[in-house]
Structure formats: structure tokens, C-alpha cells
PDB file of C-alpha atoms and ligand atoms in Angstrom:
ATOM      1  CA  UNK T   1       0.501  -2.978 269.747  1.00  0.00           C
ATOM      2  CA  UNK T   2      -1.149  -1.120 266.995  1.00  0.00           C
ATOM      3  CA  UNK T   3      -4.377  -2.466 265.816  1.00  0.00           C
ATOM      4  CA  UNK T   4      -5.916  -2.041 262.433  1.00  0.00           C
ATOM      5  CA  UNK T   5      -9.223  -3.046 261.571  1.00  0.00           C
ATOM      6  CA  UNK T   6     -10.602  -3.226 257.726  1.00  0.00           C
ATOM      7  CA  UNK T   7     -14.117  -2.816 257.197  1.00  0.00           C
ATOM      8  CA  UNK T   8     -16.196  -3.135 254.276  1.00  0.00           C
ATOM      9  CA  UNK T   9     -20.076  -3.864 253.750  1.00  0.00           C
ATOM     10  CA  UNK T  10     -20.318  -7.563 253.859  1.00  0.00           C
ATOM     11  CA  UNK T  11     -16.740  -8.669 255.138  1.00  0.00           C
ATOM     12  CA  UNK T  12     -16.361 -11.361 252.483  1.00  0.00           C
ATOM     13  CA  UNK T  13     -14.757  -9.512 249.484  1.00  0.00           C
ATOM     14  CA  UNK T  14     -12.820  -6.455 250.263  1.00  0.00           C
ATOM     15  CA  UNK T  15     -12.026  -6.184 253.675  1.00  0.00           C
ATOM     16  CA  UNK T  16     -10.892  -9.945 254.060  1.00  0.00           C
ATOM     17  CA  UNK T  17      -8.621  -9.038 251.158  1.00  0.00           C
ATOM     18  CA  UNK T  18      -7.116  -6.193 252.671  1.00  0.00           C
ATOM     19  CA  UNK T  19      -6.884  -8.295 256.091  1.00  0.00           C
ATOM     20  CA  UNK T  20      -5.043 -11.018 254.293  1.00  0.00           C
ATOM     21  CA  UNK T  21      -2.666  -8.594 252.268  1.00  0.00           C
ATOM     22  CA  UNK T  22      -2.066  -6.430 255.059  1.00  0.00           C
ATOM     23  CA  UNK T  23      -1.030  -9.168 257.626  1.00  0.00           C
ATOM     24  CA  UNK T  24       1.283 -10.785 254.837  1.00  0.00           C
ATOM     25  CA  UNK T  25       2.930  -7.416 254.077  1.00  0.00           C
ATOM     26  CA  UNK T  26       3.226  -6.737 257.863  1.00  0.00           C
ATOM     27  CA  UNK T  27       4.875 -10.246 258.332  1.00  0.00           C
ATOM     28  CA  UNK T  28       7.351  -9.840 255.453  1.00  0.00           C
ATOM     29  CA  UNK T  29       8.489  -6.847 257.130  1.00  0.00           C
ATOM     30  CA  UNK T  30       8.843  -8.447 260.389  1.00  0.00           C
ATOM     31  CA  UNK T  31       6.363  -6.335 262.175  1.00  0.00           C
ATOM     32  CA  UNK T  32       3.911  -8.986 263.037  1.00  0.00           C
ATOM     33  CA  UNK T  33       4.717  -8.622 266.946  1.00  0.00           C
ATOM     34  CA  UNK T  34       3.631  -4.953 266.731  1.00  0.00           C
ATOM     35  CA  UNK T  35       0.798  -4.920 264.471  1.00  0.00           C
ATOM     36  CA  UNK T  36      -2.497  -6.823 264.889  1.00  0.00           C
ATOM     37  CA  UNK T  37      -4.757  -6.915 261.900  1.00  0.00           C
ATOM     38  CA  UNK T  38      -8.708  -7.924 261.639  1.00  0.00           C
ATOM     39  CA  UNK T  39     -11.505  -7.082 259.412  1.00  0.00           C
ATOM     40  CA  UNK T  40     -15.182  -6.718 259.988  1.00  0.00           C
ATOM     41  CA  UNK T  41     -18.501  -5.654 257.670  1.00  0.00           C
ATOM     42  CA  UNK T  42     -21.055  -3.182 258.859  1.00  0.00           C
ATOM     43  CA  UNK T  43     -23.659  -5.454 257.487  1.00  0.00           C
ATOM     44  CA  UNK T  44     -24.419  -9.047 259.147  1.00  0.00           C
ATOM     45  CA  UNK T  45     -25.430 -11.108 256.398  1.00  0.00           C
ATOM     46  CA  UNK T  46     -22.274 -13.082 255.974  1.00  0.00           C
ATOM     47  CA  UNK T  47     -21.443 -13.538 259.743  1.00  0.00           C
ATOM     48  CA  UNK T  48     -19.306 -16.582 260.021  1.00  0.00           C
ATOM     49  CA  UNK T  49     -18.630 -17.187 256.494  1.00  0.00           C
ATOM     50  CA  UNK T  50     -15.293 -17.710 254.811  1.00  0.00           C
ATOM     51  CA  UNK T  51     -14.382 -15.159 252.005  1.00  0.00           C
ATOM     52  CA  UNK T  52     -15.826 -14.770 248.746  1.00  0.00           C
ATOM     53  CA  UNK T  53     -14.622 -17.244 246.213  1.00  0.00           C
ATOM     54  CA  UNK T  54     -13.071 -14.435 244.156  1.00  0.00           C
ATOM     55  CA  UNK T  55     -11.214 -13.022 247.083  1.00  0.00           C
ATOM     56  CA  UNK T  56     -10.019 -16.498 247.794  1.00  0.00           C
ATOM     57  CA  UNK T  57      -8.868 -17.004 244.251  1.00  0.00           C
ATOM     58  CA  UNK T  58      -6.996 -13.707 244.032  1.00  0.00           C
ATOM     59  CA  UNK T  59      -5.186 -14.452 247.018  1.00  0.00           C
ATOM     60  CA  UNK T  60      -4.335 -17.833 246.129  1.00  0.00           C
ATOM     61  CA  UNK T  61      -2.950 -16.391 243.037  1.00  0.00           C
ATOM     62  CA  UNK T  62      -0.689 -14.134 244.981  1.00  0.00           C
ATOM     63  CA  UNK T  63       0.419 -16.643 247.175  1.00  0.00           C
ATOM     64  CA  UNK T  64      -1.382 -14.993 250.271  1.00  0.00           C
ATOM     65  CA  UNK T  65      -3.071 -17.081 253.086  1.00  0.00           C
ATOM     66  CA  UNK T  66      -6.816 -16.470 253.650  1.00  0.00           C
ATOM     67  CA  UNK T  67      -6.485 -19.182 256.231  1.00  0.00           C
ATOM     68  CA  UNK T  68      -8.997 -18.688 259.358  1.00  0.00           C
ATOM     69  CA  UNK T  69     -10.527 -15.555 257.917  1.00  0.00           C
ATOM     70  CA  UNK T  70     -14.287 -15.576 258.902  1.00  0.00           C
ATOM     71  CA  UNK T  71     -16.698 -12.672 258.427  1.00  0.00           C
ATOM     72  CA  UNK T  72     -18.010 -10.922 261.363  1.00  0.00           C
ATOM     73  CA  UNK T  73     -19.819  -7.513 261.886  1.00  0.00           C
ATOM     74  CA  UNK T  74     -18.221  -4.172 263.350  1.00  0.00           C
ATOM     75  CA  UNK T  75     -19.587  -2.836 266.918  1.00  0.00           C
ATOM     76  CA  UNK T  76     -19.157  -0.051 268.850  1.00  0.00           C
ATOM     77  CA  UNK T  77     -16.386  -1.917 271.035  1.00  0.00           C
ATOM     78  CA  UNK T  78     -14.228  -2.099 267.968  1.00  0.00           C
ATOM     79  CA  UNK T  79     -13.972   1.820 267.593  1.00  0.00           C
ATOM     80  CA  UNK T  80     -12.334   1.672 271.126  1.00  0.00           C
ATOM     81  CA  UNK T  81     -10.463  -1.254 270.799  1.00  0.00           C
ATOM     82  CA  UNK T  82      -8.904  -0.684 267.386  1.00  0.00           C
ATOM     83  CA  UNK T  83      -6.695   2.621 266.819  1.00  0.00           C
ATOM     84  CA  UNK T  84      -7.216   2.544 263.100  1.00  0.00           C
ATOM     85  CA  UNK T  85     -10.549   1.601 261.400  1.00  0.00           C
ATOM     86  CA  UNK T  86      -9.800   1.464 257.792  1.00  0.00           C
ATOM     87  CA  UNK T  87     -12.706   1.556 255.471  1.00  0.00           C
ATOM     88  CA  UNK T  88     -13.392   0.542 251.902  1.00  0.00           C
ATOM     89  CA  UNK T  89     -15.488   3.290 250.954  1.00  0.00           C
ATOM     90  CA  UNK T  90     -17.624   6.525 251.969  1.00  0.00           C
ATOM     91  CA  UNK T  91     -20.842   4.560 252.534  1.00  0.00           C
ATOM     92  CA  UNK T  92     -18.803   2.227 255.154  1.00  0.00           C
ATOM     93  CA  UNK T  93     -17.590   5.451 256.800  1.00  0.00           C
ATOM     94  CA  UNK T  94     -21.317   6.716 257.022  1.00  0.00           C
ATOM     95  CA  UNK T  95     -22.274   3.283 258.744  1.00  0.00           C
ATOM     96  CA  UNK T  96     -19.077   3.292 260.812  1.00  0.00           C
ATOM     97  CA  UNK T  97     -20.127   6.833 262.088  1.00  0.00           C
ATOM     98  CA  UNK T  98     -23.464   5.629 263.332  1.00  0.00           C
ATOM     99  CA  UNK T  99     -21.633   3.160 265.781  1.00  0.00           C
ATOM    100  CA  UNK T 100     -19.543   6.154 267.758  1.00  0.00           C
ATOM    101  CA  UNK T 101     -20.057   6.215 271.146  1.00  0.00           C
ATOM    102  CA  UNK T 102     -18.498   8.567 273.696  1.00  0.00           C
ATOM    103  CA  UNK T 103     -15.635   6.062 274.229  1.00  0.00           C
ATOM    104  CA  UNK T 104     -14.696   5.751 270.489  1.00  0.00           C
ATOM    105  CA  UNK T 105     -11.091   6.667 269.790  1.00  0.00           C
ATOM    106  CA  UNK T 106     -10.311   5.291 266.608  1.00  0.00           C
ATOM    107  CA  UNK T 107      -9.014   6.934 263.625  1.00  0.00           C
ATOM    108  CA  UNK T 108     -11.522   6.512 260.847  1.00  0.00           C
ATOM    109  CA  UNK T 109     -10.243   6.821 257.502  1.00  0.00           C
ATOM    110  CA  UNK T 110     -10.746   5.375 253.911  1.00  0.00           C
ATOM    111  CA  UNK T 111      -7.979   2.966 252.664  1.00  0.00           C
ATOM    112  CA  UNK T 112      -7.463   5.052 249.167  1.00  0.00           C
ATOM    113  CA  UNK T 113      -7.193   8.435 251.548  1.00  0.00           C
ATOM    114  CA  UNK T 114      -3.489   7.194 251.901  1.00  0.00           C
ATOM    115  CA  UNK T 115      -3.054   7.459 248.106  1.00  0.00           C
ATOM    116  CA  UNK T 116      -2.412  11.059 247.154  1.00  0.00           C
ATOM    117  CA  UNK T 117      -2.893  10.740 243.772  1.00  0.00           C
ATOM    118  CA  UNK T 118      -6.272   8.750 243.635  1.00  0.00           C
ATOM    119  CA  UNK T 119      -8.978  10.425 242.245  1.00  0.00           C
ATOM    120  CA  UNK T 120     -11.683   8.181 243.444  1.00  0.00           C
ATOM    121  CA  UNK T 121     -10.817   7.360 247.051  1.00  0.00           C
ATOM    122  CA  UNK T 122     -13.461   4.222 247.021  1.00  0.00           C
ATOM    123  CA  UNK T 123     -12.528   0.778 246.343  1.00  0.00           C
ATOM    124  CA  UNK T 124     -15.054  -0.553 244.060  1.00  0.00           C
ATOM    125  CA  UNK T 125     -17.259  -3.365 245.345  1.00  0.00           C
ATOM    126  CA  UNK T 126     -16.256  -6.646 243.368  1.00  0.00           C
ATOM    127  CA  UNK T 127     -19.510  -8.182 244.888  1.00  0.00           C
ATOM    128  CA  UNK T 128     -21.369  -6.396 242.256  1.00  0.00           C
ATOM    129  CA  UNK T 129     -18.441  -5.642 239.534  1.00  0.00           C
ATOM    130  CA  UNK T 130     -16.993  -9.187 239.635  1.00  0.00           C
ATOM    131  CA  UNK T 131     -13.505  -7.277 239.073  1.00  0.00           C
ATOM    132  CA  UNK T 132     -11.307  -8.663 242.019  1.00  0.00           C
ATOM    133  CA  UNK T 133      -8.162  -7.993 240.189  1.00  0.00           C
ATOM    134  CA  UNK T 134      -8.664  -4.191 240.325  1.00  0.00           C
ATOM    135  CA  UNK T 135      -9.427  -4.562 244.266  1.00  0.00           C
ATOM    136  CA  UNK T 136      -6.159  -6.357 244.585  1.00  0.00           C
ATOM    137  CA  UNK T 137      -4.201  -3.639 242.827  1.00  0.00           C
ATOM    138  CA  UNK T 138      -6.056  -0.995 244.567  1.00  0.00           C
ATOM    139  CA  UNK T 139      -5.818  -2.584 248.311  1.00  0.00           C
ATOM    140  CA  UNK T 140      -2.118  -3.389 247.336  1.00  0.00           C
ATOM    141  CA  UNK T 141      -1.214   0.358 247.005  1.00  0.00           C
ATOM    142  CA  UNK T 142      -3.397   1.395 249.780  1.00  0.00           C
ATOM    143  CA  UNK T 143      -1.740  -1.214 252.452  1.00  0.00           C
ATOM    144  CA  UNK T 144       1.921  -0.160 251.339  1.00  0.00           C
ATOM    145  CA  UNK T 145       1.051   3.283 252.060  1.00  0.00           C
ATOM    146  CA  UNK T 146      -0.726   2.547 255.193  1.00  0.00           C
ATOM    147  CA  UNK T 147       2.217   0.637 256.558  1.00  0.00           C
ATOM    148  CA  UNK T 148       4.469   3.622 255.269  1.00  0.00           C
ATOM    149  CA  UNK T 149       2.143   5.628 257.452  1.00  0.00           C
ATOM    150  CA  UNK T 150       2.218   3.631 260.380  1.00  0.00           C
ATOM    151  CA  UNK T 151       5.793   3.492 260.373  1.00  0.00           C
ATOM    152  CA  UNK T 152       6.248   6.907 260.415  1.00  0.00           C
ATOM    153  CA  UNK T 153       3.540   8.022 263.065  1.00  0.00           C
ATOM    154  CA  UNK T 154       4.556   5.185 265.402  1.00  0.00           C
ATOM    155  CA  UNK T 155       8.560   5.415 264.693  1.00  0.00           C
ATOM    156  CA  UNK T 156       8.733   1.618 263.880  1.00  0.00           C
TER     157      UNK T 156
HETATM  158  P1  LIG L 201     -17.724  -6.541 250.482  1.00  0.00           P
HETATM  159  O1  LIG L 201     -18.864  -6.867 249.193  1.00  0.00           O
HETATM  160  O2  LIG L 201     -18.459  -5.445 251.350  1.00  0.00           O
HETATM  161  O3  LIG L 201     -16.567  -6.151 249.712  1.00  0.00           O
HETATM  162  O4  LIG L 201     -17.616  -7.821 251.476  1.00  0.00           O
HETATM  163  C1  LIG L 201     -20.108  -7.387 249.311  1.00  0.00           C
HETATM  164  C2  LIG L 201     -20.453  -8.635 249.987  1.00  0.00           C
HETATM  165  C3  LIG L 201     -21.565  -8.933 250.103  1.00  0.00           C
HETATM  166  C4  LIG L 201     -22.827  -8.115 249.900  1.00  0.00           C
HETATM  167  C5  LIG L 201     -22.326  -6.616 249.438  1.00  0.00           C
HETATM  168  C6  LIG L 201     -21.212  -6.384 249.214  1.00  0.00           C
HETATM  169  N1  LIG L 201     -24.214  -8.401 249.913  1.00  0.00           N
HETATM  170  O5  LIG L 201     -25.111  -7.506 249.890  1.00  0.00           O
HETATM  171  O6  LIG L 201     -24.569  -9.524 250.580  1.00  0.00           O
END
């Protein structure tokens, strides 16, 4: 199984959007038996909460289910449990790096690092910008490239 964990700050806006969209993509491509998708936040403020209304609305608009998604906080075990820890921005990466232990094996990367032509590799935080549509477009492109990369790397 290939395990992918999307990470942002609060785990209510960007990473649950990525989780829902990547799971949808994986399912549409018939790879759900090979790829496990989850998300988490570096902060603990929203643990147990469903995605932000803005994220739920944009997912609904594009017919993508957010059922069952609840915020949780990332911990050191995740860096051993998941092969791919995919962060939304550089500050997430810095916070994730602090959790590393000697058994951490995850490949830690920003989602937009998969987009060669992206000038800014950070997904802007809609919790502060209010622009969920912009995030949807960026996450969509990032997820498509991530899946392409996984297909190549793992020969699937
Ligand atoms: P997210 O957005 O990291 O995309 O889930 C945020 C959600 C909540 C907070 C910050 C960012 N907060 O400060 O509570």
C-alpha cells in the first residue's frame, strides 16, 4: 500500500480539501486498492472538527465527498507510517521537520513542488484569504501531478 498524508496548519481548510480531492482522483482512476489517503494538521486547535464551511462548499460544488473527514494532529508516528507527507506550505514543512525521529522514513514534500512551472510553491491559506476557489485550482493541479509521479515511481 502507498500511504499519502496531506498536511496543513489547522487541518480544516487545505489538507482536508486535498485529502477529499486526491481520494476522489484515486478512486476515479481505479487505484483505491493501492493508495491510502489521509490528512492532518500541525496545530491542534481544530482536532475532531469537520472541514471548514468554505472547503465543504467548494467540494460540494465539484461533487466531491468530504464525508467522514475530521481534523487530527500529525505526530512522529505519521512520519514512519506514511511514505508521502505532502505539505501545503513551507511553514508546514518546518513544523513537520521538528517531529522527525530516527525511524522517520517519509518523503516530505510540498504539494506544489510537483508543479514545475509554479512560481510560488505554497498553497495560500484560505482561512485568512477567504479564497477557496484558488486553493481548489492549485490543489487539483498538484494532486494530478502527484498521482502521475506515484504511477511512475511505483509502476502502477
Ligand atoms: P488550514 O487553515 O491550515 O488550511 O486548515 C487554517 C485553519 C485554522 C487556522 C489556521 C489556518 N487557525 O489558526 O485556527
